[in-house]
mmCIF file of C-alpha atoms in Angstrom:
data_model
loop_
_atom_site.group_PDB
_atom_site.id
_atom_site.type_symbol
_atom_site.label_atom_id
_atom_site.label_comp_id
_atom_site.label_asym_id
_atom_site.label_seq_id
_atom_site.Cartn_x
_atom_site.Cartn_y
_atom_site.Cartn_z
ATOM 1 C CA UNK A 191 93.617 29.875 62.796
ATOM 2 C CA UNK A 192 91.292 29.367 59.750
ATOM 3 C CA UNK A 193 93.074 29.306 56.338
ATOM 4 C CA UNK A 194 90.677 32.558 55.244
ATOM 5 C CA UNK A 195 92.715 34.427 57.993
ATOM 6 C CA UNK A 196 96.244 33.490 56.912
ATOM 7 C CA UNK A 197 95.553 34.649 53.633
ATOM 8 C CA UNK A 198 94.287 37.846 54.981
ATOM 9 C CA UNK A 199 97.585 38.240 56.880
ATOM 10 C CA UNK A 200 99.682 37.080 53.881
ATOM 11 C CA UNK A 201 97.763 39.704 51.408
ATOM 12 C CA UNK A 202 97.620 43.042 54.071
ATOM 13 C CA UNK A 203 101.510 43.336 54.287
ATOM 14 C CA UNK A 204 101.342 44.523 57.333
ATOM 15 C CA UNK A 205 101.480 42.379 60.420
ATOM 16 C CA UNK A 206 100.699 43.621 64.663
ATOM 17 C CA UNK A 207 100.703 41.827 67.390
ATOM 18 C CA UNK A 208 100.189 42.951 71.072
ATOM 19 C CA UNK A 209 102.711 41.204 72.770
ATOM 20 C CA UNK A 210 106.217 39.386 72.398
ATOM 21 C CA UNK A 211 104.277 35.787 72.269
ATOM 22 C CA UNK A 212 101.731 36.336 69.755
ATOM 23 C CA UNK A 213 104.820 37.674 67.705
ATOM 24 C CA UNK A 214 106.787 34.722 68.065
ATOM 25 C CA UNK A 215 103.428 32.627 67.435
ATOM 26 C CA UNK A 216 102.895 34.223 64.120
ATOM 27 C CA UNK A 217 106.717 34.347 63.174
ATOM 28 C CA UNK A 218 106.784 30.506 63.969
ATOM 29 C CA UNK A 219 103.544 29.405 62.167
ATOM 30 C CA UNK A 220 103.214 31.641 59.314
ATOM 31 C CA UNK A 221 106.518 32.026 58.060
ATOM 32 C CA UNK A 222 105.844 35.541 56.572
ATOM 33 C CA UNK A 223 109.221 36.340 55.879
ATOM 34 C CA UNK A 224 108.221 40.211 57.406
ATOM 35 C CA UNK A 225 108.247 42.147 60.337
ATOM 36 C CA UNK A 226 105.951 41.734 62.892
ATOM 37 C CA UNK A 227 105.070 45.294 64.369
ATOM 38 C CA UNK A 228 104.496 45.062 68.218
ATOM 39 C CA UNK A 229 101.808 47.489 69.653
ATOM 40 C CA UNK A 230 102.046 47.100 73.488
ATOM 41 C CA UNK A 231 98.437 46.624 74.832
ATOM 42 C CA UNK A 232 96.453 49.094 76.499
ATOM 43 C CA UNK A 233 97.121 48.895 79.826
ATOM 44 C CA UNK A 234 100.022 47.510 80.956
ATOM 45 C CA UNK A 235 99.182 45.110 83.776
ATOM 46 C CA UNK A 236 102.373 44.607 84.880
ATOM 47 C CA UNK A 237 102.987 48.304 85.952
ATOM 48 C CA UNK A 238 99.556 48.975 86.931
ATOM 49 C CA UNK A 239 98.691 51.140 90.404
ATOM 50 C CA UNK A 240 94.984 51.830 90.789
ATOM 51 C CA UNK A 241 93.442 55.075 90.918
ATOM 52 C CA UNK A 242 90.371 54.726 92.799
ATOM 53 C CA UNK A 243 89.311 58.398 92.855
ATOM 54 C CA UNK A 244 87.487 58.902 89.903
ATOM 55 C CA UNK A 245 85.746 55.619 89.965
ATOM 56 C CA UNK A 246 85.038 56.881 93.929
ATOM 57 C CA UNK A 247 83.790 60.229 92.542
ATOM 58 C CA UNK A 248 81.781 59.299 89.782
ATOM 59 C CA UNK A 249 80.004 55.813 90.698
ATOM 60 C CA UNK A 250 78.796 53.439 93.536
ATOM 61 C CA UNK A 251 79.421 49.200 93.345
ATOM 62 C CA UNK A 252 76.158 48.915 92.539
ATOM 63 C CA UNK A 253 75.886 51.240 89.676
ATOM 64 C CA UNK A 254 75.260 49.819 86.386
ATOM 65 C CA UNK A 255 76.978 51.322 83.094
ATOM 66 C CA UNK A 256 77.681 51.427 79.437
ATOM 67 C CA UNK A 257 81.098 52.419 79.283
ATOM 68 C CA UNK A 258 82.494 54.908 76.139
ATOM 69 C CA UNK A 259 86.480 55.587 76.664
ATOM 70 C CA UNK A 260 88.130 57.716 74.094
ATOM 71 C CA UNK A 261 88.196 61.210 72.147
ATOM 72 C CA UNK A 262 84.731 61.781 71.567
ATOM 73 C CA UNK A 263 84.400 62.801 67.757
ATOM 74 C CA UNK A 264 82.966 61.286 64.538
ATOM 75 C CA UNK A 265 85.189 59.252 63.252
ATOM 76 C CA UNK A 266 85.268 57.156 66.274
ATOM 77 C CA UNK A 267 81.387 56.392 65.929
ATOM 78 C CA UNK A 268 80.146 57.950 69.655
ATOM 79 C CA UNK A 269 77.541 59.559 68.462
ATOM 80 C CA UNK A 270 75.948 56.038 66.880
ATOM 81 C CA UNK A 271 76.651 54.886 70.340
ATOM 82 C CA UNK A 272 74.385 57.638 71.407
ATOM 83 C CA UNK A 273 72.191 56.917 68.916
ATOM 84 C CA UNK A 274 71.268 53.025 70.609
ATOM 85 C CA UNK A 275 71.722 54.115 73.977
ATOM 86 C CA UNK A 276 67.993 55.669 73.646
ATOM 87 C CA UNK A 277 66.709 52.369 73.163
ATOM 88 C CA UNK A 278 69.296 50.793 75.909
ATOM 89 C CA UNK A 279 67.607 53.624 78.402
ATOM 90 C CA UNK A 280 63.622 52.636 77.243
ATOM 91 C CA UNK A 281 64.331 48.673 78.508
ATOM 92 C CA UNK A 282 66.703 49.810 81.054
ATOM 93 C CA UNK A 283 65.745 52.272 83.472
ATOM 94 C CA UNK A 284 68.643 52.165 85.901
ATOM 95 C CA UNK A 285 71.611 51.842 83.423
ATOM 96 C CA UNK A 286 73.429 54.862 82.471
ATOM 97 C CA UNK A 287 76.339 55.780 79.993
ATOM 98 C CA UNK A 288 79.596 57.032 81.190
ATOM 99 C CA UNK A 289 81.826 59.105 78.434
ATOM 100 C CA UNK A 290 85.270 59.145 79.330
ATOM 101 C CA UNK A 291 87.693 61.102 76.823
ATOM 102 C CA UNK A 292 88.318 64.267 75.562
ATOM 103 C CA UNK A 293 85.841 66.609 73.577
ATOM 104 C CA UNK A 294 85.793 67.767 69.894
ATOM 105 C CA UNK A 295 83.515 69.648 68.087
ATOM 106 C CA UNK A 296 81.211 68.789 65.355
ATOM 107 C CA UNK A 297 79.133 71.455 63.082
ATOM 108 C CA UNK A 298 80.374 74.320 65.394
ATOM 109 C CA UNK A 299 79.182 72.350 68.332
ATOM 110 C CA UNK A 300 80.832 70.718 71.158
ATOM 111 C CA UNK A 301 80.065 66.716 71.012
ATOM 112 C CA UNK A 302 79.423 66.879 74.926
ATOM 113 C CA UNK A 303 76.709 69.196 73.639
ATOM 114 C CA UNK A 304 75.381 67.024 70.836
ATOM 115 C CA UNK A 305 75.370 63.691 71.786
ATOM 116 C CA UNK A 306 73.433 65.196 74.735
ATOM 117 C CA UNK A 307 70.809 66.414 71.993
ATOM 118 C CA UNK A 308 71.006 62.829 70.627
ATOM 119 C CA UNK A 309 70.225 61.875 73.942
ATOM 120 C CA UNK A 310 67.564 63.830 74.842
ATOM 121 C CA UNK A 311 65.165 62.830 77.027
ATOM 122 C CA UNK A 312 67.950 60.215 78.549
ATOM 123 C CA UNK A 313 70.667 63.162 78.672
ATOM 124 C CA UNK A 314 70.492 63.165 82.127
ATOM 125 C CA UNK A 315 71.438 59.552 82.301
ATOM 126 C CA UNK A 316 75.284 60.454 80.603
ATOM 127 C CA UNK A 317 78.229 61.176 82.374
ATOM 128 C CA UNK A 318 81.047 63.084 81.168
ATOM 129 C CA UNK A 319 84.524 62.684 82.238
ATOM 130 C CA UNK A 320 87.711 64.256 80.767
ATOM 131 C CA UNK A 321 90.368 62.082 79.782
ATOM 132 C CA UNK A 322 91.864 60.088 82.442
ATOM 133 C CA UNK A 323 94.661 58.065 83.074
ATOM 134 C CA UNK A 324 95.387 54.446 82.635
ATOM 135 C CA UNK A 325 95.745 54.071 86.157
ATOM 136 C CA UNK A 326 92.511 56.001 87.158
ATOM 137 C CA UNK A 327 90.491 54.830 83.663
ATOM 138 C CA UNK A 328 91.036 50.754 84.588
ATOM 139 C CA UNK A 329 88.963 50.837 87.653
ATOM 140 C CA UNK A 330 86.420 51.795 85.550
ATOM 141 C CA UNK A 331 86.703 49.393 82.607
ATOM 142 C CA UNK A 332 86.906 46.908 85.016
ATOM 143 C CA UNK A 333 83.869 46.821 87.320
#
């Protein structure tokens, strides 16, 4: 690890790490004299059953997408990823986007409702799913 990036650990005071061995790497190496906070990883692979049905219901193996998995609001940026998706759909005409993840509003408006203005023309080209399960999301992360 560069020497920039110790420092950066060092001066934030607060360490994470997504597993037991990048604790113990960090513990043994840096020497930080702190807790090391352990956030498990999203999905945990070692208790993982496949859902197939949404990924069944929603998509083909031969469908191409730009996946977006989370609440869809603001602060999380989705409607910049909107924003580049119109230029994504101009080079790209068989591509689509696939929203997974709850709705919010924004300005008295449902975001389903405006990043499908953002959209557009390409609107069409968006798919909306409610939040899903680990189980049933991973299918769709992974192809």
């Amino acid at each position: 690890m560069k020497s920039k990036y110790i420092i950066l650990l060092c001066l934030s005071g607060l360490v994470i790490a997504l597993d037991q061995i990048t604790k113990l790497y960090i513990d043994h190496h840096f020497q930080l004299h702190q807790s090391v906070t352990i956030i498990p990883n999203f999905f945990n692979l070692n208790h993982y059953t496949p859902d197939l049905s949404a990924y069944r219901r929603y998509f083909r193996d031969e469908d191409e997408y730009i996946l977006f998995f989370g609440r869809l609001e603001v602060r999380k940026g989705v409607h910049i990823f909107a924003e580049a998706l119109a230029e994504i759909f101009r080079r790209d005409k068989d591509i689509e986007a696939v929203f997974v993840g709850n709705e919010s509003t924004y300005n008295n408006m449902s975001m389903k409702g405006y990043l499908k203005e953002i959209l557009g023309e390409f609107s069409s080209r968006a798919i909306f799913i409610e939040h899903l399960p680990h189980n049933a999301l991973y299918p769709i992360i992974e192809r």
